[in-house]
Tab-separated table of C-alpha atoms in Angstrom:
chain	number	residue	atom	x	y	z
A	1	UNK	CA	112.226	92.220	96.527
A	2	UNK	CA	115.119	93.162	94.164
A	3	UNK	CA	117.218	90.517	96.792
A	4	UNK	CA	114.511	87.763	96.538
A	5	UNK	CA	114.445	87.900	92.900
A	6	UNK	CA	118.243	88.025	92.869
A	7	UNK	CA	118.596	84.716	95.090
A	8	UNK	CA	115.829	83.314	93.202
A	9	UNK	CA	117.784	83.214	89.580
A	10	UNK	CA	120.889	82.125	91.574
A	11	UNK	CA	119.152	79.132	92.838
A	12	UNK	CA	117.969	78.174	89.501
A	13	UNK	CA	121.124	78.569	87.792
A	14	UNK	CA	122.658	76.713	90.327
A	15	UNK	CA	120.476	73.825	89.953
A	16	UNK	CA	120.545	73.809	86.228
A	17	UNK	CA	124.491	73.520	86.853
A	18	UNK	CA	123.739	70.885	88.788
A	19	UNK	CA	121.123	69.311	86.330
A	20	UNK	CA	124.034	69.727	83.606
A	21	UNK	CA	127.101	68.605	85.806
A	22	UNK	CA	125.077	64.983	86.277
A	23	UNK	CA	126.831	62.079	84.313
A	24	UNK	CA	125.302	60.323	81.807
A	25	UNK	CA	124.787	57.029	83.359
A	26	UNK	CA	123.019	59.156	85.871
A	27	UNK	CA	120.924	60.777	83.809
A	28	UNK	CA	119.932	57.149	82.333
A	29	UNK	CA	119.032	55.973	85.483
A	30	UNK	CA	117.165	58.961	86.072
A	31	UNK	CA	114.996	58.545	82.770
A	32	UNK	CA	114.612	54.396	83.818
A	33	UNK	CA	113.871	54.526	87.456
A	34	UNK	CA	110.319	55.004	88.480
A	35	UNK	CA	109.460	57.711	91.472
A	36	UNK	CA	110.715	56.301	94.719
A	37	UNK	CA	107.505	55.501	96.709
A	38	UNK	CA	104.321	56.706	94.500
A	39	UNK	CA	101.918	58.154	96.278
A	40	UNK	CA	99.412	55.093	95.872
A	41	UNK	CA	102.627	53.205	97.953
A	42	UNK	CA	102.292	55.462	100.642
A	43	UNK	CA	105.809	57.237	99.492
A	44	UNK	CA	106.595	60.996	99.447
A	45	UNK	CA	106.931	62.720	96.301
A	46	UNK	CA	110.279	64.691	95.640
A	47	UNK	CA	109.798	67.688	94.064
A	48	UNK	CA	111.676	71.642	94.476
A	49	UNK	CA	114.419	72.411	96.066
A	50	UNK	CA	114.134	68.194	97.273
A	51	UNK	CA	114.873	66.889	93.913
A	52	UNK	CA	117.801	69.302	93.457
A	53	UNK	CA	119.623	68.450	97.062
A	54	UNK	CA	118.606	64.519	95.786
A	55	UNK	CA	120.216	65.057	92.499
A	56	UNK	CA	123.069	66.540	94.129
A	57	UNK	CA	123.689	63.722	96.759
A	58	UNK	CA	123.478	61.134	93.662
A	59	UNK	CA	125.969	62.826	91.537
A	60	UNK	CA	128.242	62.981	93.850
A	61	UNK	CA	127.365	59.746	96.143
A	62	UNK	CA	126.656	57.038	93.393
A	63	UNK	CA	129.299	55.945	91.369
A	64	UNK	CA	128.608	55.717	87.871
A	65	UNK	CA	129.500	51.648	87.518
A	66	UNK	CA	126.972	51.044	90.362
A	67	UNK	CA	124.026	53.117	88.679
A	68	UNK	CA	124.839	51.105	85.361
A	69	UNK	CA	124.868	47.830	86.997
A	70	UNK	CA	121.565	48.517	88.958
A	71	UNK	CA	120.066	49.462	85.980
A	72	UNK	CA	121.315	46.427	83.891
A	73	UNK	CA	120.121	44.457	86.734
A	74	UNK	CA	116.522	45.408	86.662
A	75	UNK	CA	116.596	47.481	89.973
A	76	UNK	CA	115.868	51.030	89.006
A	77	UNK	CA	115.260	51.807	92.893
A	78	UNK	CA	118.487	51.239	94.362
A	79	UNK	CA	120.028	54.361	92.197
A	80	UNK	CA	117.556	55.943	93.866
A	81	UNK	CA	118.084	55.327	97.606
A	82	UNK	CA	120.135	58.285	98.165
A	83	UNK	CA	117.954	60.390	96.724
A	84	UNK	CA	114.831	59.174	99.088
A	85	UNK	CA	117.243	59.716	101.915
A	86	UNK	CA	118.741	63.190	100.614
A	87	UNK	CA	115.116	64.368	100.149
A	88	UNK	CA	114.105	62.932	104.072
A	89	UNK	CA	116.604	64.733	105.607
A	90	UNK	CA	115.377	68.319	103.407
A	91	UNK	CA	111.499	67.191	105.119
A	92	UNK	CA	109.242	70.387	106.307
A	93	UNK	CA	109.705	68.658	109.730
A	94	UNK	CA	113.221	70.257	110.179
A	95	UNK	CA	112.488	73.641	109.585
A	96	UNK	CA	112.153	73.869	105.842
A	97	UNK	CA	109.246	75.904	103.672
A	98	UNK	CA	106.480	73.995	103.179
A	99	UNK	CA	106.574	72.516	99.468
A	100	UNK	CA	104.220	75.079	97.160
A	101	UNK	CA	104.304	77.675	99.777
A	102	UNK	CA	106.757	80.315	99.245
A	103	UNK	CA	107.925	82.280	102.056
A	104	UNK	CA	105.854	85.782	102.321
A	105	UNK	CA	107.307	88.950	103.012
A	106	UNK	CA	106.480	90.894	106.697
A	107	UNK	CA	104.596	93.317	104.599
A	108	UNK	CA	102.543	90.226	102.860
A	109	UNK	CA	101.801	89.181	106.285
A	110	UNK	CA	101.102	92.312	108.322
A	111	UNK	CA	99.338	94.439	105.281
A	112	UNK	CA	97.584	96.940	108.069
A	113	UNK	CA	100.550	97.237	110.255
A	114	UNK	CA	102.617	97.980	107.716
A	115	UNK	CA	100.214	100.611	106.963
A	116	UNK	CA	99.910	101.809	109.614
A	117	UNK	CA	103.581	102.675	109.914
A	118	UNK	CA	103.410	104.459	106.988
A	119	UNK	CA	100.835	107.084	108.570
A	120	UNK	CA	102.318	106.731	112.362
A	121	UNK	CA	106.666	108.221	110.595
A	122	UNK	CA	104.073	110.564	107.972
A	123	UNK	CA	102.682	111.939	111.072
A	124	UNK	CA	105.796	112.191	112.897
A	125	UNK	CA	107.791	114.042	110.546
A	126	UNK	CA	105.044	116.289	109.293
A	127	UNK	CA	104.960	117.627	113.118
A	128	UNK	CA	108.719	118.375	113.371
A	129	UNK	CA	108.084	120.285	109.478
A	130	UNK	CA	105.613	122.178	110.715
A	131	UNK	CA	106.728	122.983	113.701
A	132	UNK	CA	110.546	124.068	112.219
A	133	UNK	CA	109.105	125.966	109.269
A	134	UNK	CA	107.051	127.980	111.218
A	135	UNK	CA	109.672	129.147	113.198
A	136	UNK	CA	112.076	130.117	110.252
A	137	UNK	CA	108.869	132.333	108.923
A	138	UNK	CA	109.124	134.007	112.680
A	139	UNK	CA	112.530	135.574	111.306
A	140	UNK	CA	112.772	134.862	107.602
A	141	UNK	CA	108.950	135.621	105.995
A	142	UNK	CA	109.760	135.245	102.568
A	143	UNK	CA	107.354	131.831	101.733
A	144	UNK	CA	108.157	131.967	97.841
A	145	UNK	CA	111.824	131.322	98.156
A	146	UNK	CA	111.267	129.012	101.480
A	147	UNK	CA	109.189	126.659	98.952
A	148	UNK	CA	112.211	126.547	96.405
A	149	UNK	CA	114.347	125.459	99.320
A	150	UNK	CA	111.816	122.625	100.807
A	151	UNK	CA	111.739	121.336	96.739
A	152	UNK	CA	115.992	122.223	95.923
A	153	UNK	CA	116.857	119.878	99.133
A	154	UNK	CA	114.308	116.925	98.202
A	155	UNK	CA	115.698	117.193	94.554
A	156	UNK	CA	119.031	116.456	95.751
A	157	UNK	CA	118.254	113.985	97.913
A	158	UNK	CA	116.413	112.225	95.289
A	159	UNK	CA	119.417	112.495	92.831
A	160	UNK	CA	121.570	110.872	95.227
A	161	UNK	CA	119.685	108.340	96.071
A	162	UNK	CA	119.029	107.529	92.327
A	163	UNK	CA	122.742	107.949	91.692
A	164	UNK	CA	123.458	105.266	94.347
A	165	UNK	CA	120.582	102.827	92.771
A	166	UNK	CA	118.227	103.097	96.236
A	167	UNK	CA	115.946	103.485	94.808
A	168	UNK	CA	116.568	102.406	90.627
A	169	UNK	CA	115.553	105.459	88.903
A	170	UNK	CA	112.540	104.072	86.577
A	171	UNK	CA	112.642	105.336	82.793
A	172	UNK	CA	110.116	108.471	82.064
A	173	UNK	CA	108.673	108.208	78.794
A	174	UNK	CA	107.002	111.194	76.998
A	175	UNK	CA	103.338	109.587	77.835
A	176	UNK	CA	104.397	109.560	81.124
A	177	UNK	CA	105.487	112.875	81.652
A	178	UNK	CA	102.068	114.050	80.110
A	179	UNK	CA	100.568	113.048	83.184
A	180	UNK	CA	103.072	113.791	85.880
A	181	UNK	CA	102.865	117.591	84.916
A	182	UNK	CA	99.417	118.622	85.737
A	183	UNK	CA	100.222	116.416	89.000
A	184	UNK	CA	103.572	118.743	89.624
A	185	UNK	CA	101.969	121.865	88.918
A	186	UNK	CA	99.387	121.099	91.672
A	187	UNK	CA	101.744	120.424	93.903
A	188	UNK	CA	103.677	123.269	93.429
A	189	UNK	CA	100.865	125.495	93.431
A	190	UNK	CA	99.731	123.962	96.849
A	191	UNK	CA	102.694	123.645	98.299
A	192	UNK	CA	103.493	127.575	97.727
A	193	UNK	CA	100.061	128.615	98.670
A	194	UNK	CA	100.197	126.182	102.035
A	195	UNK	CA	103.681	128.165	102.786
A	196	UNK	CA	102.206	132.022	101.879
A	197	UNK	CA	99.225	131.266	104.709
A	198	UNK	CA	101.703	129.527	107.217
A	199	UNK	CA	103.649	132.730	106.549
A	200	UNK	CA	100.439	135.143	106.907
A	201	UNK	CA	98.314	133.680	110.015
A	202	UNK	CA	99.157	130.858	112.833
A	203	UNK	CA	99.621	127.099	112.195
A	204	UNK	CA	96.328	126.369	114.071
A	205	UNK	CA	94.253	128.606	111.306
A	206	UNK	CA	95.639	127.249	108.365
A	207	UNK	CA	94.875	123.719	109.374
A	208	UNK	CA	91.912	124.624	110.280
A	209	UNK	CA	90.918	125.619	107.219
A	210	UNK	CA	92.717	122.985	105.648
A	211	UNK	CA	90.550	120.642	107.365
A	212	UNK	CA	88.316	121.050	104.424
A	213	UNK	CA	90.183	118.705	102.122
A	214	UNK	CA	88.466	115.395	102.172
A	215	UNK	CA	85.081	117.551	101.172
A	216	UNK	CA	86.923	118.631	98.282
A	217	UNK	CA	88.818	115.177	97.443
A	218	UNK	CA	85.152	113.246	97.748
A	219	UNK	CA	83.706	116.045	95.759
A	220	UNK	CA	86.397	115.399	92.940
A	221	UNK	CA	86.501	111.169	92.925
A	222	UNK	CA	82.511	111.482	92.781
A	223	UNK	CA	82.258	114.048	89.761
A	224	UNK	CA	85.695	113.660	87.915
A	225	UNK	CA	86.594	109.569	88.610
A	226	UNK	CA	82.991	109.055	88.390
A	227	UNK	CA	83.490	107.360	92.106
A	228	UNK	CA	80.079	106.982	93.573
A	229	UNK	CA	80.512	108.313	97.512
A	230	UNK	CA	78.123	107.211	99.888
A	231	UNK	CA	75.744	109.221	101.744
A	232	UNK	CA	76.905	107.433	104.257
A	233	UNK	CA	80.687	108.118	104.138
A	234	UNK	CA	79.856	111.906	103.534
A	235	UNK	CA	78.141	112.260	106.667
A	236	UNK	CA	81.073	110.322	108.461
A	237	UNK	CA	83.197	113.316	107.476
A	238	UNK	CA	81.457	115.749	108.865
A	239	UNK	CA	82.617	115.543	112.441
A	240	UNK	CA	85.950	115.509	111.403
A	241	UNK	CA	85.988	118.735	109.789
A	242	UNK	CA	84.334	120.059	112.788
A	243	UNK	CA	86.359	118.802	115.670
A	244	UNK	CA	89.474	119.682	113.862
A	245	UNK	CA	87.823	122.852	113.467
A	246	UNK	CA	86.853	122.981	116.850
A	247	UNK	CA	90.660	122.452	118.250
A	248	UNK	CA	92.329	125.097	116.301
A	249	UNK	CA	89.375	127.735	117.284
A	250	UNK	CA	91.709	128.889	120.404
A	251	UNK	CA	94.879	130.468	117.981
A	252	UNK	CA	91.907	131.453	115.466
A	253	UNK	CA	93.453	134.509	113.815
A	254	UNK	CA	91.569	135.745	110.769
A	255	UNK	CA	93.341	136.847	107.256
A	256	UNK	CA	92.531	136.530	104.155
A	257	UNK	CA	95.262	136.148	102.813
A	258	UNK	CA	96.063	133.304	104.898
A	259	UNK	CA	92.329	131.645	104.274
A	260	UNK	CA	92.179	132.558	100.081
A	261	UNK	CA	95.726	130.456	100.164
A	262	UNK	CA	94.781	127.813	101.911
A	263	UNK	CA	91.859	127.022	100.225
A	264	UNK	CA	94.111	127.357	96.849
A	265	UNK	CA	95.760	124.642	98.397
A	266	UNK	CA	92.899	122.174	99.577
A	267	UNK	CA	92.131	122.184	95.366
A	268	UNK	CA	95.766	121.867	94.579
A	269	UNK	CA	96.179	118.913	96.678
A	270	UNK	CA	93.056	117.264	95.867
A	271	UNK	CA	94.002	117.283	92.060
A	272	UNK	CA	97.074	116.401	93.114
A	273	UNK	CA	96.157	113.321	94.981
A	274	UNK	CA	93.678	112.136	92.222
A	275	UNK	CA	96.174	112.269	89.233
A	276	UNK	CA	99.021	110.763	91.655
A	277	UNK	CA	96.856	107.936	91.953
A	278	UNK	CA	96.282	107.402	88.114
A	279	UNK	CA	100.154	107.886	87.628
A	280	UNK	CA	101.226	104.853	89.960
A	281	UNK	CA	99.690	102.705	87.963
A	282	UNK	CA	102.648	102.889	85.806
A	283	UNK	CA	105.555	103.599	88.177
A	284	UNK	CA	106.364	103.085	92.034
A	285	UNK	CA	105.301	106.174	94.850
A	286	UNK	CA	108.796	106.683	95.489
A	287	UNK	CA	109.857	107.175	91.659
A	288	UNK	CA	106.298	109.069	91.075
A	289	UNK	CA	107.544	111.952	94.029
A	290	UNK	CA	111.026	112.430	92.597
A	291	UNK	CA	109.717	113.320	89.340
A	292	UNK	CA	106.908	115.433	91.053
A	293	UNK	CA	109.142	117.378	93.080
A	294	UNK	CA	111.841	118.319	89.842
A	295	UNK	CA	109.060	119.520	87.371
A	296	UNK	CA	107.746	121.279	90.868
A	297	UNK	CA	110.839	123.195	91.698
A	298	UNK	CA	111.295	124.507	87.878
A	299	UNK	CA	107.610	125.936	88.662
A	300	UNK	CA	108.539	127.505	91.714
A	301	UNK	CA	111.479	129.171	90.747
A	302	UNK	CA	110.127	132.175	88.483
A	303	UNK	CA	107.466	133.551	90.999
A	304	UNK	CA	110.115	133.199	94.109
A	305	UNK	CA	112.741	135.004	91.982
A	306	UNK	CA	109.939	137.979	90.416
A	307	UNK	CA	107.996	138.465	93.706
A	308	UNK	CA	110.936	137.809	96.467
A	309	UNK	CA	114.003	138.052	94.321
A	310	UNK	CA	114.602	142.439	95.078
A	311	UNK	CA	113.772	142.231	98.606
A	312	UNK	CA	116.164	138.934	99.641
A	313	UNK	CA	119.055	140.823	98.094
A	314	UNK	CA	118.433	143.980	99.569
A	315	UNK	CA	117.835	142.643	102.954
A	316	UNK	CA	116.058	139.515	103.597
A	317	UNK	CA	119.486	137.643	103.909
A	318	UNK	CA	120.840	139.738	105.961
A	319	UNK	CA	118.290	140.400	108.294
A	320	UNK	CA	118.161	136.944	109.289
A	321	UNK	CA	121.775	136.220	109.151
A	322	UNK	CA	121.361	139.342	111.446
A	323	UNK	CA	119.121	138.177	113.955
A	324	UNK	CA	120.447	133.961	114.125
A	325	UNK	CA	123.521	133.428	112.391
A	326	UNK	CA	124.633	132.077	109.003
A	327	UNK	CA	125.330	128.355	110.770
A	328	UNK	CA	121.642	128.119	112.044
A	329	UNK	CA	119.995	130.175	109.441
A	330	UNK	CA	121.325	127.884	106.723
A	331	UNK	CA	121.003	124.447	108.976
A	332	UNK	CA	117.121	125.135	109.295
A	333	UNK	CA	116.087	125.740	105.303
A	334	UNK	CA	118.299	122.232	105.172
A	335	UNK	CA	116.903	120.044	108.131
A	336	UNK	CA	113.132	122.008	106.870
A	337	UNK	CA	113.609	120.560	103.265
A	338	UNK	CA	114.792	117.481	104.428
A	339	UNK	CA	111.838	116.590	107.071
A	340	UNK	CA	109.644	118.337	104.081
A	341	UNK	CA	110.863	115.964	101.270
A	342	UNK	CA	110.737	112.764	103.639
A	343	UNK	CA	107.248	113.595	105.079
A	344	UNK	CA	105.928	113.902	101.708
A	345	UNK	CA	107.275	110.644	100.647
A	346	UNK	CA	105.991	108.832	103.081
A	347	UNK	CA	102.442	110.555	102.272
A	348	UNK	CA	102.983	109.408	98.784
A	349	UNK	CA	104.044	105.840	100.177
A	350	UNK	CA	101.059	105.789	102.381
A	351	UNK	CA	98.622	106.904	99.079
A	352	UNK	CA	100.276	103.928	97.333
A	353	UNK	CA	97.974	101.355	99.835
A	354	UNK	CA	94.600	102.839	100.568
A	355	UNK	CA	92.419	105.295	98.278
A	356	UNK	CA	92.400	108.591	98.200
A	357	UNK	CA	89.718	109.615	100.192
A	358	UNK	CA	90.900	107.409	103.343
A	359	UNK	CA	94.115	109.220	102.549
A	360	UNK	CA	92.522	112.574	103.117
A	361	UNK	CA	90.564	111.618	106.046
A	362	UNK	CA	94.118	110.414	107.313
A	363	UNK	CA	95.252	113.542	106.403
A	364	UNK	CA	92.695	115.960	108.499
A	365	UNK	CA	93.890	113.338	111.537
A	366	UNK	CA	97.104	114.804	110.803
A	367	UNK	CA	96.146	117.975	111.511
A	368	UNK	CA	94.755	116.963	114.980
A	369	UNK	CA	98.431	116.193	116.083
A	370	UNK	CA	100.078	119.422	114.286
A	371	UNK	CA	97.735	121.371	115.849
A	372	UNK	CA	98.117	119.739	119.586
A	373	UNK	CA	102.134	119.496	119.403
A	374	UNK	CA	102.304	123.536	117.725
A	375	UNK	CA	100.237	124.851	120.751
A	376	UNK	CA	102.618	122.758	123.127
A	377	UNK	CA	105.894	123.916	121.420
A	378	UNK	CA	104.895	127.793	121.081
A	379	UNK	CA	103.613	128.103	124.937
A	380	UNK	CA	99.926	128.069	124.118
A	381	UNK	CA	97.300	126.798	126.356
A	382	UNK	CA	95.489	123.950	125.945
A	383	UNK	CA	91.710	124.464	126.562
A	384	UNK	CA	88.877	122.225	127.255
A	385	UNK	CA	87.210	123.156	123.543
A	386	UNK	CA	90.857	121.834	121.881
A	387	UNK	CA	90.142	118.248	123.601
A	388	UNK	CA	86.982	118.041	122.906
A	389	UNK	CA	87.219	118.701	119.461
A	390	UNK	CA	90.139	116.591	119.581
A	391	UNK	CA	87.957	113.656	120.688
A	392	UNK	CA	85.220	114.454	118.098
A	393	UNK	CA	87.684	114.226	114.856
A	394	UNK	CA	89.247	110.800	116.344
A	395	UNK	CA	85.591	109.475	116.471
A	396	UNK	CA	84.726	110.938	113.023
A	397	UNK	CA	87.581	109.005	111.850
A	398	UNK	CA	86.410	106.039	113.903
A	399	UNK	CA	83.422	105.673	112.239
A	400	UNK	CA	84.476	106.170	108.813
A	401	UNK	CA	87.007	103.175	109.201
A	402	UNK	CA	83.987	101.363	110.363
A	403	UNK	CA	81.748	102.505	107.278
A	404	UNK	CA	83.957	101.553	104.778
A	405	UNK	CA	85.415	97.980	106.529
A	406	UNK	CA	81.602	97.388	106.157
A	407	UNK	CA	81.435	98.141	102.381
A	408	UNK	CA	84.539	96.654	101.451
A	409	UNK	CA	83.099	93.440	103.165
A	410	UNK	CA	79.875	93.621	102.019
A	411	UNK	CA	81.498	93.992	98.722
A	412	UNK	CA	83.499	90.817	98.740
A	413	UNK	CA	80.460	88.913	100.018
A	414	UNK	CA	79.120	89.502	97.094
A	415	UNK	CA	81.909	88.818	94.683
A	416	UNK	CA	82.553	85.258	96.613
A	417	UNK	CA	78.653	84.716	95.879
């Protein structure tokens, strides 16, 4: 966009150059000649990009004794013949934009494939997290100082790319920041909480009780946005809570540690999700997450130092250094905070375009697929229950696209009426 709007200005300072750069005697014959062809006449009408290749061809095709004369003669369209024939040869007909119509963007065009990018690389990298940061808790179970890492490395990576301008940091005012730090302190409380029950039980449980998040997120746009939710839509939900449930039931291993944190985080990330939404309204995803994730890590650092801080000197470090080497056991907490920082921007990206309930329902559909590639990678078997529970969250998903194409439509119906 930044590129468009760049080439944009340059065009129109060009052509005011150009406008500028015209003699006088053709700017008199400009003023004096009517519009070659009206449209009564059956001519074409020059206007755009036209005029300015037409104004161009004159000034530098016309002498300046020939426009005079033509003028003083009485025949204002002669000056003009090069123009009719510069703008002919700029016609639609050989490949240029229509007049009025400016050229629209692959996103402008394609609005649901676009989207649906955005959730195919979310899902993709939120596997290879999850997958990667379970099995650094397998020989490193410290979760408190695991979450510090995931936020240090997207921190950086945010820095750098603001330092390099991709993307333009945008300015944070003090009205702003008011609002982004209820949203970071959600986010760091879910985030730790999600990482204390990965930490405690398998990935399959913690999803599974994660599942519950789109229950919670409808529960808070109904009674806190004031969002009126369907009977409809709630009822859609239900079978994906229970066939996500359903998969995970063969790695179900109980703790309550694991199941009091991860329902810490279904709230977290609800709140978080709501007051995300209310914060782009003033600045882009992208910007929105960097800020997020600083405020976030200066959260997480005091209870990772107080309840992790004695036992990683005294040997947490060196029991994994121990048991994979310093080379691995520092190239996992990297490539784990990178694929964390990236999978959460694109989940931030993808919250930009649709609301935040159809972002939690694509979130439990997550699950599905973090679920069926963790029992893959650690040698679990796949049962008949995991498919068909599997199959019952896709079709609760199904039909809650289908519910809410419906409303939206019926709801433009009635604007258009």
């Amino acid at each position: 966009m930044a590129a468009a709007m760049a080439a944009s200005i340059s065009g129109s300072g060009s052509g005011m150059t150009s406008l500028l750069r015209l003699r006088r005697p053709a700017i008199a014959a400009l003023s004096a000649a009517r519009p070659a062809g009206s449209v009564a006449d059956g001519g074409n009408l020059i206007w755009g990009r036209q005029l300015r290749a037409a104004l161009l061809h004159l000034d530098r095709a016309t002498p300046p004794a020939r426009i005079a004369a033509a003028v003083a003669g009485g025949d204002h369209k002669a000056p003009l013949r090069p123009v009719v024939a510069a703008a002919a040869s700029s016609s639609p007909a050989e490949g240029s934009d229509p007049v009025g119509e400016p050229k629209l963007s692959f996103a402008a065009k394609y609005p649901a494939l676009v989207t649906g990018f955005f959730f195919f690389m979310w899902y993709f990298l939120n596997v290879i997290f999850n997958i990667l940061n379970k099995k650094i808790y397998n020989y490193f179970p410290y979760p408190y100082f695991v979450s510090v890492i995931h936020l240090f490395v997207g921190v950086v990576y945010c820095l750098v790319s603001w330092g390099v301008g991709l993307p333009k940091r945008a300015p944070l005012d003090s009205n702003l920041l008011k609002l982004l730090i209820p949203v970071a302190v959600c986010h760091a409380l879910g985030h730790v909480t999600s990482n204390v029950s990965f930490a405690a039980v398998a990935v399959s449980f913690t999803h599974t009780i994660k599942a519950l998040e789109p229950f919670f997120n409808a529960a808070a746009s109904q009674f806190i946005l004031g969002q009126q939710i369907p009977w409809t839509l709630w009822l859609s939900l239900a079978p994906v809570v229970i066939g996500v449930s359903m998969a995970s039931l063969t790695e179900l291993s109980f703790n309550w540690t694991g199941f009091i944190s991860a329902m810490i985080s279904n709230i977290s990330f609800t709140y978080r999700s709501i007051y995300s939404k209310k914060a782009m309204t003033d600045m882009d995803s992208t910007n929105v997450y960097a800020y997020i994730s600083i405020i976030a890590l200066v959260v997480c650092i005091p209870p990772a130092i107080l309840l992790e801080g004695p036992q990683l000197l005294q040997h947490g470090f060196k029991d994994a250094i121990a048991k994979v080497g310093t080379t691995k056991f520092i190239s996992d907490l990297f490539w784990v905070g990178m694929f964390y920082h990236l999978y959460n921007q694109l989940a931030t990206n993808t919250l930009e375009r649709v609301a935040p309930l159809t972002h939690a329902v694509g979130n439990v559909l997550k699950r599905v697929f973090v679920i069926g590639f963790s029992i893959v990678i650690f040698g679990n078997k796949i049962s008949t229950q995991t498919g068909i529970g599997t199959g019952i969250a896709i079709a609760g998903v199904a039909l809650y696209s289908y519910i809410k194409a419906k409303m939206e439509e019926e709801k433009r119906q009635i604007k258009a009426a």
